[in-house]
Coordinates of C-alpha atoms and ligand atoms in Angstrom, one line a residue:
M1386 CA -17.6 7.1 30.9
T1387 CA -17.2 4.4 28.3
D1388 CA -20.2 2.1 28.0
A1389 CA -18.7 -1.4 28.7
T1390 CA -21.5 -2.9 26.5
E1391 CA -20.4 -1.1 23.4
P1392 CA -18.8 -3.4 20.9
P1393 CA -15.1 -2.9 20.1
I1394 CA -14.2 -0.7 17.1
L1395 CA -11.4 -2.6 15.4
F1396 CA -8.6 -0.7 13.6
A1397 CA -9.1 -2.7 10.4
L1398 CA -12.1 -4.9 9.5
P1399 CA -12.4 -6.0 5.9
E1400 CA -15.8 -5.5 4.4
I1401 CA -16.9 -9.0 3.1
T1402 CA -20.3 -8.9 1.4
D1403 CA -22.6 -11.8 0.6
G1404 CA -21.5 -11.2 -3.0
D1405 CA -17.8 -11.7 -2.0
V1406 CA -18.7 -15.0 -0.3
D1407 CA -20.8 -16.2 -3.3
A1408 CA -17.9 -15.3 -5.7
V1409 CA -15.3 -17.2 -3.6
T1410 CA -17.7 -20.2 -3.1
R1411 CA -18.3 -20.4 -6.8
V1412 CA -14.6 -20.7 -7.5
L1413 CA -14.1 -23.1 -4.6
R1414 CA -16.7 -25.3 -6.2
S1415 CA -15.5 -24.8 -9.8
G1416 CA -12.7 -27.4 -9.6
W1417 CA -10.0 -24.7 -10.4
L1418 CA -8.4 -23.0 -7.4
T1419 CA -5.1 -21.7 -8.6
T1420 CA -4.2 -19.0 -11.2
G1421 CA -6.5 -19.2 -14.2
N1422 CA -9.5 -17.4 -15.7
E1423 CA -10.4 -15.4 -12.6
C1424 CA -6.9 -14.0 -12.4
T1425 CA -7.0 -13.1 -16.1
A1426 CA -10.4 -11.4 -15.6
L1427 CA -9.1 -9.5 -12.6
E1428 CA -6.1 -8.3 -14.6
A1429 CA -8.4 -7.1 -17.5
E1430 CA -10.9 -5.3 -15.1
L1431 CA -8.1 -3.6 -13.2
S1432 CA -6.5 -2.6 -16.5
E1433 CA -9.7 -1.0 -17.6
Y1434 CA -10.1 0.8 -14.2
L1435 CA -6.5 2.1 -14.5
G1436 CA -6.9 3.3 -18.1
G1437 CA -5.3 0.5 -20.2
T1438 CA -2.0 -0.3 -18.6
E1439 CA -1.0 -4.0 -18.4
V1440 CA -1.8 -5.6 -15.0
V1441 CA 0.1 -8.7 -13.8
A1442 CA -1.6 -10.0 -10.6
V1443 CA 0.8 -11.4 -8.0
S1444 CA 0.7 -12.8 -4.4
S1445 CA 1.6 -9.4 -2.8
C1446 CA 2.9 -5.9 -3.3
T1447 CA 6.2 -7.1 -2.0
A1448 CA 6.4 -9.6 -4.8
A1449 CA 5.5 -6.9 -7.3
L1450 CA 8.3 -4.7 -6.0
D1451 CA 10.7 -7.7 -6.2
I1452 CA 9.7 -8.4 -9.8
A1453 CA 9.9 -4.8 -10.9
L1454 CA 13.4 -4.5 -9.4
A1455 CA 14.6 -7.8 -10.9
H1456 CA 13.5 -6.5 -14.3
L1457 CA 15.7 -3.4 -13.9
D1458 CA 18.7 -5.9 -13.9
L1459 CA 20.9 -3.4 -12.0
P1460 CA 24.4 -4.5 -11.1
R1461 CA 24.8 -6.0 -7.6
G1462 CA 25.2 -3.3 -5.0
S1463 CA 23.4 -0.6 -7.0
R1464 CA 21.9 2.0 -4.8
V1465 CA 18.1 2.5 -4.5
G1466 CA 16.6 5.5 -2.7
V1467 CA 13.7 4.6 -0.4
P1468 CA 11.8 6.8 2.0
A1469 CA 12.6 5.8 5.5
W1470 CA 8.9 6.3 6.2
T1471 CA 7.5 3.1 4.7
F1472 CA 6.8 -0.5 5.4
V1473 CA 9.9 -2.6 5.5
S1474 CA 9.2 -4.5 2.3
T1475 CA 9.8 -1.5 0.2
A1476 CA 13.4 -1.6 1.1
L1477 CA 13.7 -5.4 1.6
A1478 CA 12.6 -6.0 -2.0
A1479 CA 15.8 -4.1 -3.0
V1480 CA 17.9 -6.1 -0.6
H1481 CA 16.6 -9.4 -1.9
N1482 CA 17.7 -8.2 -5.4
G1483 CA 21.2 -7.6 -4.3
L1484 CA 20.7 -3.8 -4.2
Q1485 CA 21.6 -1.4 -1.5
P1486 CA 18.7 0.8 -0.1
V1487 CA 19.6 4.3 0.9
L1488 CA 17.1 5.8 3.4
L1489 CA 15.8 9.2 2.5
D1490 CA 13.8 11.8 4.6
V1491 CA 10.2 12.8 4.0
E1492 CA 8.1 16.0 3.7
P1493 CA 6.6 17.1 7.1
D1494 CA 3.2 17.7 5.5
T1495 CA 2.6 14.4 3.7
L1496 CA 5.4 12.1 5.1
N1497 CA 6.1 11.3 1.4
L1498 CA 9.6 11.1 0.0
S1499 CA 11.2 14.6 0.2
A1500 CA 12.1 16.1 -3.1
S1501 CA 15.1 17.9 -1.6
A1502 CA 16.3 14.7 0.1
L1503 CA 16.1 12.9 -3.2
A1504 CA 17.9 15.8 -5.0
A1505 CA 20.7 15.8 -2.4
A1506 CA 21.2 12.0 -2.9
A1507 CA 20.4 11.6 -6.6
D1508 CA 24.0 11.5 -7.9
Q1509 CA 24.7 8.5 -5.6
L1510 CA 21.6 6.6 -6.7
D1511 CA 20.7 4.3 -9.6
A1512 CA 17.0 3.9 -8.8
V1513 CA 14.3 5.2 -6.5
I1514 CA 11.1 3.8 -5.0
P1515 CA 8.7 6.6 -4.2
V1516 CA 5.9 5.5 -1.9
H1517 CA 2.4 7.1 -2.2
F1518 CA 2.0 7.1 1.6
G1519 CA -1.5 6.9 2.9
G1520 CA -2.8 7.2 -0.6
V1521 CA -1.4 10.7 -1.2
A1522 CA 0.7 10.9 -4.4
V1523 CA 4.3 11.9 -4.1
A1524 CA 5.1 15.5 -5.3
R1525 CA 5.6 16.1 -9.0
E1526 CA 9.2 17.3 -8.2
V1527 CA 10.2 13.8 -7.1
H1528 CA 9.4 12.5 -10.6
D1529 CA 11.2 15.5 -12.2
I1530 CA 14.3 15.0 -10.1
A1531 CA 14.4 11.3 -10.8
A1532 CA 14.0 11.9 -14.5
D1533 CA 16.7 14.6 -14.6
A1534 CA 19.1 12.3 -12.7
G1535 CA 18.3 9.3 -15.0
L1536 CA 17.1 7.2 -12.1
A1537 CA 14.9 4.1 -12.7
V1538 CA 11.6 4.5 -10.8
V1539 CA 9.4 1.8 -9.3
E1540 CA 6.3 3.2 -7.6
D1541 CA 5.1 1.7 -4.3
A1542 CA 1.4 2.2 -4.5
A1543 CA 0.4 -0.3 -1.7
H1544 CA -1.8 2.5 -0.3
A1545 CA -2.7 4.1 -3.6
L1546 CA -5.2 2.2 -5.7
G1547 CA -7.6 5.0 -6.6
T1548 CA -5.0 7.8 -6.1
S1549 CA -4.5 10.4 -8.9
D1550 CA -1.7 12.9 -9.4
H1551 CA -0.7 15.3 -12.2
R1552 CA -0.3 12.3 -14.6
G1553 CA -3.7 10.9 -13.9
R1554 CA -4.5 7.7 -12.0
I1555 CA -1.5 6.1 -10.3
G1556 CA -0.8 2.9 -12.3
G1557 CA -2.4 4.5 -15.4
P1558 CA -0.6 5.3 -18.6
G1559 CA 2.4 7.5 -18.1
T1560 CA 3.2 6.3 -14.7
S1561 CA 6.3 4.1 -13.9
P1562 CA 6.0 0.4 -13.0
T1563 CA 3.5 0.5 -10.1
C1564 CA 3.1 -2.0 -7.3
L1565 CA -0.3 -2.5 -5.7
S1566 CA -1.3 -4.4 -2.5
F1567 CA -4.5 -6.3 -1.9
Y1568 CA -3.5 -7.2 1.7
A1569 CA -6.3 -7.6 4.2
S1570 CA -6.2 -4.0 5.5
K1571 CA -6.2 -2.4 2.1
N1572 CA -9.0 -0.5 0.3
L1573 CA -9.4 -3.5 -2.0
T1574 CA -8.5 -6.9 -0.7
S1575 CA -8.0 -10.5 -1.8
A1576 CA -6.7 -11.4 1.7
E1577 CA -3.2 -11.5 0.4
G1578 CA -2.3 -10.3 -3.1
G1579 CA -1.1 -7.5 -5.3
A1580 CA -0.3 -6.5 -8.8
L1581 CA 2.5 -5.1 -10.9
V1582 CA 1.1 -2.5 -13.4
T1583 CA 3.1 -1.3 -16.3
S1584 CA 2.9 0.4 -19.8
D1585 CA 5.9 -1.7 -20.8
P1586 CA 5.0 -4.9 -22.6
A1587 CA 8.5 -6.3 -22.0
L1588 CA 8.1 -5.8 -18.2
A1589 CA 4.6 -7.4 -18.3
A1590 CA 5.9 -10.5 -20.1
F1591 CA 8.8 -10.7 -17.7
A1592 CA 6.5 -10.5 -14.7
R1593 CA 4.1 -13.2 -16.1
S1594 CA 7.0 -15.6 -16.2
Y1595 CA 8.9 -14.4 -13.2
R1596 CA 5.9 -14.8 -10.9
L1597 CA 5.9 -18.5 -11.7
H1598 CA 9.5 -19.5 -11.2
G1599 CA 10.5 -18.1 -14.7
M1600 CA 8.3 -20.7 -16.4
D1601 CA 7.0 -19.7 -19.8
A1602 CA 3.6 -21.5 -19.4
D1603 CA 1.3 -21.3 -16.4
A1604 CA -0.8 -24.1 -14.9
W1605 CA -3.9 -23.1 -17.0
A1606 CA -1.9 -23.2 -20.2
R1607 CA -0.6 -26.7 -19.2
Y1608 CA -3.5 -28.4 -17.6
R1609 CA -6.7 -27.0 -19.3
P1610 CA -8.5 -29.6 -21.5
G1611 CA -6.5 -30.2 -24.7
A1612 CA -3.4 -28.4 -23.5
T1613 CA 0.2 -29.6 -24.0
A1614 CA 2.2 -30.0 -20.7
G1615 CA 5.6 -28.6 -21.8
Y1616 CA 7.3 -25.5 -20.5
D1617 CA 10.7 -23.9 -20.4
V1618 CA 12.5 -22.0 -17.6
A1619 CA 14.3 -19.0 -19.2
R1620 CA 15.3 -17.3 -15.9
P1621 CA 15.2 -18.1 -12.1
G1622 CA 11.9 -16.5 -11.0
I1623 CA 10.0 -16.7 -7.8
K1624 CA 6.7 -18.2 -6.7
A1625 CA 4.3 -15.3 -6.6
N1626 CA 1.2 -16.1 -8.7
L1627 CA -2.3 -15.0 -7.4
P1628 CA -4.7 -18.0 -7.2
D1629 CA -8.2 -17.7 -8.6
V1630 CA -9.8 -18.2 -5.2
L1631 CA -8.2 -14.9 -4.1
A1632 CA -8.5 -13.2 -7.5
T1633 CA -12.3 -13.6 -7.4
L1634 CA -12.5 -11.8 -4.1
A1635 CA -10.5 -8.9 -5.5
R1636 CA -12.9 -8.8 -8.6
S1637 CA -15.9 -8.8 -6.4
Q1638 CA -14.5 -5.9 -4.4
L1639 CA -13.4 -4.0 -7.5
A1640 CA -17.0 -4.0 -8.8
R1641 CA -18.0 -1.7 -5.8
F1642 CA -14.7 0.1 -5.5
D1643 CA -15.9 3.6 -6.5
T1644 CA -18.7 3.3 -3.9
S1645 CA -16.4 2.2 -1.2
Q1646 CA -14.0 5.0 -1.9
A1647 CA -16.7 7.5 -1.8
R1648 CA -17.7 6.2 1.7
R1649 CA -14.1 6.2 2.8
R1650 CA -13.9 9.9 1.8
E1651 CA -17.1 10.6 3.8
L1652 CA -15.7 8.9 6.9
L1653 CA -12.4 10.8 6.7
T1654 CA -14.2 14.1 6.1
A1655 CA -16.2 13.4 9.3
Y1656 CA -13.1 12.8 11.3
R1657 CA -11.5 16.0 10.0
G1658 CA -14.6 18.0 10.5
A1659 CA -14.8 16.9 14.2
L1660 CA -11.1 17.0 15.1
E1661 CA -9.5 19.8 13.1
P1662 CA -11.5 22.6 15.0
D1663 CA -9.9 21.1 18.2
G1664 CA -6.4 21.9 16.6
I1665 CA -5.7 18.2 15.8
R1666 CA -3.5 18.0 12.7
F1667 CA -4.0 15.3 10.1
V1668 CA -1.5 13.9 7.6
P1669 CA -1.6 15.5 5.1
E1670 CA -2.5 18.7 6.8
V1671 CA -5.0 19.7 4.1
A1672 CA -7.2 17.0 2.6
D1673 CA -5.8 16.0 -0.9
P1674 CA -8.6 15.6 -3.5
G1675 CA -6.5 13.0 -5.4
S1676 CA -5.9 10.8 -2.4
A1677 CA -7.2 7.3 -2.1
D1678 CA -7.7 8.2 1.7
H1679 CA -5.9 5.1 2.9
L1680 CA -5.4 6.3 6.4
A1681 CA -7.0 8.6 9.0
M1682 CA -3.8 9.7 10.5
I1683 CA -3.3 12.4 13.1
V1684 CA -0.2 14.0 14.6
L1685 CA -0.5 14.1 18.4
P1686 CA 0.1 17.4 20.0
E1687 CA 3.7 17.9 21.3
G1688 CA 4.2 16.6 24.8
V1689 CA 1.5 13.9 24.5
D1690 CA 2.8 10.3 25.2
R1691 CA 1.4 8.2 22.4
S1692 CA 1.4 5.0 24.5
D1693 CA -1.0 6.7 26.9
V1694 CA -3.3 7.6 24.1
V1695 CA -3.2 4.1 22.6
A1696 CA -3.8 2.6 26.0
A1697 CA -6.8 4.9 26.7
M1698 CA -8.3 4.2 23.3
S1699 CA -7.8 0.5 23.8
A1700 CA -9.5 0.6 27.2
A1701 CA -12.4 2.3 25.4
G1702 CA -12.5 -0.6 23.0
I1703 CA -11.0 1.3 20.0
G1704 CA -8.1 0.0 18.0
T1705 CA -5.4 2.3 16.6
S1706 CA -2.2 1.8 14.7
V1707 CA 1.0 3.4 13.8
H1708 CA 2.1 4.0 10.2
F1709 CA 5.1 3.7 10.2
R1710 CA 7.9 3.1 12.5
P1711 CA 10.7 4.5 10.3
L1712 CA 13.1 1.9 8.8
H1713 CA 16.3 3.2 10.5
T1714 CA 14.8 2.4 13.9
F1715 CA 14.8 -1.3 13.2
S1716 CA 18.0 -3.1 14.3
W1717 CA 18.8 -4.7 10.9
F1718 CA 18.4 -1.4 9.1
E1719 CA 20.4 0.5 11.8
A1720 CA 23.3 -1.9 11.3
N1721 CA 23.2 -2.3 7.6
V1722 CA 21.5 0.6 5.8
A1723 CA 22.8 4.1 5.4
S1724 CA 20.7 7.2 5.1
G1725 CA 21.2 10.0 2.5
P1726 CA 22.9 13.3 3.0
G1727 CA 21.1 15.4 5.7
G1728 CA 19.9 12.3 7.6
L1729 CA 16.3 11.7 8.7
P1730 CA 15.3 14.6 10.9
V1731 CA 11.7 14.8 9.8
C1732 CA 11.2 11.0 10.3
D1733 CA 12.7 11.4 13.8
E1734 CA 10.4 14.3 14.6
F1735 CA 7.2 12.6 13.6
A1736 CA 8.0 9.0 14.5
P1737 CA 6.7 9.2 18.1
R1738 CA 3.7 11.4 17.3
V1739 CA 1.6 9.9 14.5
L1740 CA -1.5 7.8 15.2
S1741 CA -3.8 6.1 12.7
L1742 CA -7.5 5.9 13.6
P1743 CA -10.0 3.2 12.4
L1744 CA -11.0 3.8 8.8
H1745 CA -12.9 1.0 7.0
M1746 CA -16.2 0.2 5.4
N1747 CA -17.7 -1.4 8.5
L1748 CA -17.5 1.9 10.4
T1749 CA -20.8 3.7 11.0
N1750 CA -21.1 7.5 11.5
D1751 CA -21.8 6.7 15.2
D1752 CA -18.5 4.8 15.4
V1753 CA -16.7 7.8 14.1
E1754 CA -18.3 10.0 16.7
R1755 CA -17.3 7.5 19.4
V1756 CA -13.7 7.4 18.2
V1757 CA -13.7 11.2 18.2
R1758 CA -15.2 11.4 21.7
E1759 CA -12.7 8.9 23.1
L1760 CA -9.8 10.6 21.4
R1761 CA -10.8 13.9 22.9
R1762 CA -11.1 12.3 26.3
A1763 CA -7.7 10.6 25.9
L1764 CA -6.1 14.0 25.0
G1765 CA -7.8 15.7 28.0
R1766 CA -10.1 18.0 25.9
Ligands
PLP2124 C1 3.9 1.1 1.8 C2 3.8 -0.4 1.7 N1 4.6 -1.0 0.8 C3 4.5 -2.3 0.6 C4 3.7 -3.1 1.4 C5 3.7 -4.6 1.2 O1 2.4 -5.0 0.8 P1 2.1 -6.6 0.8 O2 1.7 -7.0 2.1 O3 1.0 -6.7 -0.2 O4 3.3 -7.3 0.3 C6 2.9 -2.5 2.4 C7 2.0 -3.3 3.2 O5 1.3 -2.9 4.0 C8 3.0 -1.1 2.5 O6 2.2 -0.5 3.5

């Protein structure tokens, strides 16, 4: 039986240390809240972590995708391949730039963009947004196919700060424009926030102005002591700068990022060690050493009704989540967005069966054991 006195285990619970609180308090008291020195320092520190690429901090990963696509300057209606297995903003960033997403199927092992689905659609596409789902890098063939077909590539790395692939760190030198998320449930958070990372100085300069309405001087440049107040607007940008109050939280978290990632790996290894011998399959099936381990995601055995499992876990005080409901199952996408040749059979097969378990820095080893125990019970094992 579940002990009713046990505290709930939330699906996501950001780790906020005294150091994080002190950092934010210091900025709150500094007299400068919006984008300024803290944001610049975050950009420099992240750049160092990623190996020297330029980092432009923005208000979300969605904004980073929006900016990277705007910089491509593709004709209206150009077609952008997007895995159907992603969060809606990957595709909506294309829509908001006047582009037409084309939904592509995924690999059954990783639920990452399928190389064969991309190859089949490539001659109809102008660009592609691979998503490093759950922190697992997309397969090398995806990059090869995109390069052979001359497609522009923007990488959705909302789950992939800390991920590596054959090119090195995602967002490092040699990767395409890369979009990071610092949303509250991510492995590094600023509450809301993100970054566009690039080796292309022209894209970085574009992004610095585009994130601030297209202005050529930010508030710090205009209002710091002794500054001149003038600016020009060279293009119609958006409002997507990252304020210092949030940037300082991301900096504080980045300072312990390697330690947090090591703990994340420990927790995920504990889940796998306990559940795999029961025949429970994880995504990816075999742990990927380059993964940022964003999710502890299982595939429920065939015939199990996920809503029953979610309800049983919830009754035991344990939060779960689903990543993702594929895009073609949302009414707007169903009515307005086509899928590539071959359709989306893998998405359809896995959509009702995946379940994400709690995975965050506030989990104890006992919590993991309790989740495992309750999951086994929910599955009748
Ligand atoms: C794969 C993926 N892409 C993009 C986003 C958007 O991130 P943000 O909330 O920072 O805009 C998310 C958000 O969770 C995501 O999971």
